[in-house]
Amino acid sequence: MDTPLDDIRIGRVSHEWAQVQKLKTFHFPVVDSTNTKAKAEAFMADTLSEHLIVYFAEAQSSGRGRGTHTWSNANPGSQLLSTWSFMLQDHVQPILSPLVGLALFKAANGTWPFLNFNLKAPNDLYINDKKVGGLLIETVSQGDDIRLLIGLGLNVLSAPSDVPTATCILHQLPKVAPLLAQDWITFLERFLFEVSIAIQMAAEPLDTTTCLTLIHTLNKHPLLTEKYTAMDSEGNLKTATKTINWFEL
């Protein structure tokens, strides 16, 4: 049965939001990978002056995850498939990775505070014990020019049918709280705001408040086998039995 959401295309809606914000933005019905596209165009003559370029797609033929992982497609148009390309003044510090993860959590939790969002280190967003999104964070450089590429995939209207551990925001919302267009715009605005703050914060070691917030958010993950007890200013996590470097996860 057709529903009003069948005609919604998350990439197109997000692209239109970016246009209203006067951002440099591209939208593709299908692309191999928004990350690959952003890399290829990172230092083209007509993009060098752009502080932020955002790439959106309705489907990816070769979506990437961290390392050798891939991103699984759901129904075309039902996911946020995006790469946010920021021009930087200097190379980013390694602590940017947990800061961007926290930025994603804050944006989602701030938009839908009645859902049990949590983080699984190093780059996955969950609702309860089901994965709803993931991040891919990379930098590319050419001469003195540096771009930070933040790939964000988020299951919004549906989740990949071949991934039983995945869910989507729509399926987790209570019946009395439908997915509203304004809520989606709020999420995009909050994500951009929180990521911009994270980039600024990455110039300094993690402060105590951020460390405690990250520990709290990570410990909310129901599949965690051993709770984190501390995090230092360099992003190293501690449990009762071991110390874990965030970047080795």
CSV table of C-alpha atoms in Angstrom, one decimal:
chain,number,residue,atom,x,y,z
A,1,MET,CA,0.0,0.0,0.0
A,2,ASP,CA,1.3,3.4,-0.9
A,3,THR,CA,1.9,5.9,1.9
A,4,PRO,CA,2.6,9.7,1.8
A,5,LEU,CA,6.3,8.8,2.6
A,6,ASP,CA,6.7,6.8,-0.7
A,7,ASP,CA,7.4,10.0,-2.7
A,8,ILE,CA,9.9,11.4,-0.2
A,9,ARG,CA,13.5,11.3,-1.2
A,10,ILE,CA,15.8,12.1,1.7
A,11,GLY,CA,18.7,13.1,-0.5
A,12,ARG,CA,16.6,15.6,-2.5
A,13,VAL,CA,15.0,17.1,0.6
A,14,SER,CA,18.4,17.5,2.2
A,15,HIS,CA,19.9,19.0,-1.0
A,16,GLU,CA,17.1,21.6,-1.0
A,17,TRP,CA,17.8,22.5,2.6
A,18,ALA,CA,21.4,23.0,1.7
A,19,GLN,CA,20.4,25.3,-1.2
A,20,VAL,CA,18.3,27.4,1.2
A,21,GLN,CA,21.3,27.7,3.5
A,22,LYS,CA,23.4,29.0,0.5
A,23,LEU,CA,25.7,26.0,0.7
A,24,LYS,CA,27.5,24.5,-2.3
A,25,THR,CA,25.6,21.3,-2.8
A,26,PHE,CA,25.3,18.4,-5.3
A,27,HIS,CA,22.5,15.8,-5.5
A,28,PHE,CA,22.6,12.5,-7.4
A,29,PRO,CA,19.9,9.9,-8.0
A,30,VAL,CA,22.7,7.3,-8.0
A,31,VAL,CA,26.4,7.6,-7.5
A,32,ASP,CA,29.2,5.2,-6.8
A,33,SER,CA,30.0,6.8,-3.5
A,34,THR,CA,29.4,10.4,-2.2
A,35,ASN,CA,32.8,10.0,-0.6
A,36,THR,CA,34.5,9.1,-3.8
A,37,LYS,CA,32.8,12.0,-5.5
A,38,ALA,CA,33.9,14.5,-2.8
A,39,LYS,CA,37.5,13.2,-3.0
A,40,ALA,CA,37.6,13.6,-6.8
A,41,GLU,CA,36.3,17.2,-6.6
A,42,ALA,CA,38.1,18.3,-3.4
A,43,PHE,CA,40.5,20.7,-5.1
A,44,MET,CA,38.9,21.6,-8.4
A,45,ALA,CA,39.1,25.2,-9.4
A,46,ASP,CA,35.4,25.9,-8.8
A,47,THR,CA,35.4,24.4,-5.3
A,48,LEU,CA,38.6,25.8,-3.8
A,49,SER,CA,36.9,28.9,-2.5
A,50,GLU,CA,34.1,26.9,-0.9
A,51,HIS,CA,34.4,26.4,2.9
A,52,LEU,CA,31.8,23.6,2.8
A,53,ILE,CA,30.5,21.4,0.0
A,54,VAL,CA,27.8,18.8,0.7
A,55,TYR,CA,27.1,15.8,-1.6
A,56,PHE,CA,23.8,13.9,-1.4
A,57,ALA,CA,22.6,10.8,-3.1
A,58,GLU,CA,19.5,8.6,-3.2
A,59,ALA,CA,21.5,5.4,-3.7
A,60,GLN,CA,25.1,4.3,-3.9
A,61,SER,CA,26.5,1.5,-6.0
A,62,SER,CA,29.8,1.3,-4.0
A,63,GLY,CA,29.0,3.0,-0.7
A,64,ARG,CA,32.0,3.0,1.7
A,65,GLY,CA,32.3,2.4,5.4
A,66,ARG,CA,35.4,2.6,7.7
A,67,GLY,CA,38.4,0.5,6.5
A,68,THR,CA,37.2,-2.3,4.2
A,69,HIS,CA,33.6,-2.1,5.3
A,70,THR,CA,30.8,-1.1,2.9
A,71,TRP,CA,27.6,0.7,3.4
A,72,SER,CA,24.4,-1.3,2.7
A,73,ASN,CA,21.6,0.2,0.7
A,74,ALA,CA,18.0,0.3,1.7
A,75,ASN,CA,15.2,1.5,-0.6
A,76,PRO,CA,16.4,4.3,-2.9
A,77,GLY,CA,15.7,7.7,-1.3
A,78,SER,CA,15.0,6.3,2.2
A,79,GLN,CA,18.5,7.0,3.6
A,80,LEU,CA,20.7,10.0,4.1
A,81,LEU,CA,23.7,9.2,2.0
A,82,SER,CA,26.0,12.2,2.3
A,83,THR,CA,29.5,13.5,2.4
A,84,TRP,CA,30.3,16.9,4.0
A,85,SER,CA,33.5,18.4,2.7
A,86,PHE,CA,35.1,21.1,4.9
A,87,MET,CA,38.1,23.2,3.8
A,88,LEU,CA,40.4,23.5,6.8
A,89,GLN,CA,43.1,25.9,7.9
A,90,ASP,CA,45.3,23.2,9.3
A,91,HIS,CA,45.5,19.4,9.7
A,92,VAL,CA,43.0,18.0,12.2
A,93,GLN,CA,44.0,16.2,15.4
A,94,PRO,CA,43.1,12.6,15.8
A,95,ILE,CA,40.6,13.5,18.6
A,96,LEU,CA,38.3,14.8,15.9
A,97,SER,CA,36.9,11.3,15.3
A,98,PRO,CA,35.2,11.0,18.7
A,99,LEU,CA,34.2,14.6,18.6
A,100,VAL,CA,32.3,14.1,15.3
A,101,GLY,CA,30.7,10.9,16.7
A,102,LEU,CA,29.5,12.9,19.6
A,103,ALA,CA,28.3,15.7,17.3
A,104,LEU,CA,26.1,13.1,15.4
A,105,PHE,CA,24.7,11.8,18.7
A,106,LYS,CA,23.9,15.3,19.9
A,107,ALA,CA,22.1,16.2,16.7
A,108,ALA,CA,20.0,13.0,16.7
A,109,ASN,CA,19.3,13.1,20.4
A,110,GLY,CA,18.4,16.8,20.3
A,111,THR,CA,16.0,16.2,17.5
A,112,TRP,CA,14.3,13.0,18.8
A,113,PRO,CA,15.1,13.0,22.6
A,114,PHE,CA,12.5,10.3,23.2
A,115,LEU,CA,14.5,7.7,21.3
A,116,ASN,CA,17.3,5.8,23.0
A,117,PHE,CA,20.3,6.9,20.9
A,118,ASN,CA,23.7,5.7,21.8
A,119,LEU,CA,27.2,5.4,20.3
A,120,LYS,CA,29.3,2.4,19.5
A,121,ALA,CA,32.9,3.3,19.2
A,122,PRO,CA,34.4,4.4,16.9
A,123,ASN,CA,31.7,5.6,14.5
A,124,ASP,CA,28.3,4.0,14.7
A,125,LEU,CA,25.0,5.5,15.9
A,126,TYR,CA,22.5,3.1,17.4
A,127,ILE,CA,18.9,3.2,18.7
A,128,ASN,CA,18.7,0.7,21.5
A,129,ASP,CA,20.6,-2.3,20.1
A,130,LYS,CA,20.0,-1.6,16.4
A,131,LYS,CA,22.4,0.4,14.1
A,132,VAL,CA,20.8,3.4,12.5
A,133,GLY,CA,23.8,5.3,11.1
A,134,GLY,CA,27.6,5.5,10.7
A,135,LEU,CA,30.4,7.9,9.9
A,136,LEU,CA,33.4,7.8,7.7
A,137,ILE,CA,36.0,10.5,8.5
A,138,GLU,CA,39.0,11.2,6.2
A,139,THR,CA,41.2,14.1,5.2
A,140,VAL,CA,42.7,14.8,1.8
A,141,SER,CA,45.3,17.4,1.0
A,142,GLN,CA,46.9,19.1,-2.0
A,143,GLY,CA,49.8,21.4,-1.3
A,144,ASP,CA,48.6,23.7,1.5
A,145,ASP,CA,45.0,22.9,0.9
A,146,ILE,CA,43.3,20.5,3.3
A,147,ARG,CA,39.7,19.1,3.2
A,148,LEU,CA,38.0,17.1,5.9
A,149,LEU,CA,35.5,14.6,4.4
A,150,ILE,CA,32.7,13.5,6.8
A,151,GLY,CA,30.6,10.7,5.3
A,152,LEU,CA,27.3,10.3,7.1
A,153,GLY,CA,24.9,7.4,6.3
A,154,LEU,CA,21.7,7.4,8.2
A,155,ASN,CA,18.7,5.0,7.9
A,156,VAL,CA,15.7,7.4,7.9
A,157,LEU,CA,12.7,5.8,6.2
A,158,SER,CA,13.9,2.2,5.9
A,159,ALA,CA,16.9,0.0,6.8
A,160,PRO,CA,18.7,-2.5,4.6
A,161,SER,CA,16.6,-5.7,4.5
A,162,ASP,CA,19.8,-7.9,4.5
A,163,VAL,CA,21.1,-6.4,7.8
A,164,PRO,CA,19.0,-7.8,10.7
A,165,THR,CA,21.0,-5.6,13.2
A,166,ALA,CA,19.9,-2.4,11.5
A,167,THR,CA,16.9,-0.2,12.0
A,168,CYS,CA,15.6,3.2,10.8
A,169,ILE,CA,14.4,6.3,12.6
A,170,LEU,CA,10.9,6.0,11.1
A,171,HIS,CA,10.4,2.5,12.6
A,172,GLN,CA,11.5,3.6,16.0
A,173,LEU,CA,9.2,6.6,16.3
A,174,PRO,CA,6.1,6.2,18.5
A,175,LYS,CA,2.8,6.3,16.6
A,176,VAL,CA,2.0,9.7,18.2
A,177,ALA,CA,5.2,11.2,16.8
A,178,PRO,CA,5.4,10.9,13.0
A,179,LEU,CA,8.5,11.9,11.1
A,180,LEU,CA,7.9,15.6,10.3
A,181,ALA,CA,9.7,17.6,7.6
A,182,GLN,CA,10.6,20.2,10.2
A,183,ASP,CA,12.2,17.6,12.4
A,184,TRP,CA,14.4,16.5,9.6
A,185,ILE,CA,15.5,20.1,8.8
A,186,THR,CA,16.2,20.5,12.6
A,187,PHE,CA,18.4,17.5,12.5
A,188,LEU,CA,20.4,18.7,9.5
A,189,GLU,CA,20.9,22.1,11.1
A,190,ARG,CA,22.0,20.6,14.4
A,191,PHE,CA,24.4,18.2,12.7
A,192,LEU,CA,26.1,21.1,10.8
A,193,PHE,CA,26.2,23.2,14.0
A,194,GLU,CA,27.6,20.4,16.1
A,195,VAL,CA,30.2,19.3,13.5
A,196,SER,CA,31.4,22.9,13.1
A,197,ILE,CA,31.9,23.1,16.9
A,198,ALA,CA,33.7,19.8,16.9
A,199,ILE,CA,36.2,21.0,14.2
A,200,GLN,CA,37.0,24.0,16.4
A,201,MET,CA,37.4,21.9,19.5
A,202,ALA,CA,39.7,19.4,17.8
A,203,ALA,CA,42.5,22.0,17.9
A,204,GLU,CA,42.9,21.3,21.7
A,205,PRO,CA,43.0,18.1,23.9
A,206,LEU,CA,39.6,16.8,24.9
A,207,ASP,CA,38.3,18.6,28.0
A,208,THR,CA,36.8,16.9,31.0
A,209,THR,CA,33.2,17.6,30.2
A,210,THR,CA,33.5,16.2,26.7
A,211,CYS,CA,35.3,13.1,28.0
A,212,LEU,CA,32.5,12.4,30.5
A,213,THR,CA,29.8,13.0,27.9
A,214,LEU,CA,31.5,10.6,25.5
A,215,ILE,CA,31.8,7.9,28.3
A,216,HIS,CA,28.1,8.3,29.2
A,217,THR,CA,27.0,8.1,25.6
A,218,LEU,CA,29.2,5.0,24.9
A,219,ASN,CA,28.1,3.3,28.1
A,220,LYS,CA,24.4,3.6,26.9
A,221,HIS,CA,25.2,1.0,24.2
A,222,PRO,CA,23.3,-2.2,25.4
A,223,LEU,CA,25.7,-4.6,23.6
A,224,LEU,CA,28.8,-3.2,25.3
A,225,THR,CA,30.5,-6.1,27.1
A,226,GLU,CA,32.6,-4.0,29.5
A,227,LYS,CA,31.7,-0.5,30.6
A,228,TYR,CA,34.2,2.4,30.1
A,229,THR,CA,35.4,3.9,33.3
A,230,ALA,CA,37.4,6.9,32.0
A,231,MET,CA,38.7,8.7,28.9
A,232,ASP,CA,41.8,10.8,28.7
A,233,SER,CA,42.4,14.0,26.8
A,234,GLU,CA,43.9,12.1,23.8
A,235,GLY,CA,40.8,9.9,23.4
A,236,ASN,CA,42.1,6.7,25.1
A,237,LEU,CA,39.3,4.7,26.7
A,238,LYS,CA,39.7,2.8,29.9
A,239,THR,CA,37.8,-0.1,31.4
A,240,ALA,CA,38.4,-2.0,34.6
A,241,THR,CA,40.8,-4.3,32.8
A,242,LYS,CA,42.4,-2.5,29.9
A,243,THR,CA,43.2,0.8,28.1
A,244,ILE,CA,41.9,1.1,24.5
A,245,ASN,CA,43.2,3.5,21.9
A,246,TRP,CA,40.1,5.0,20.1
A,247,PHE,CA,41.9,4.8,16.8
A,248,GLU,CA,42.6,1.0,17.1
A,249,LEU,CA,38.9,0.2,17.5
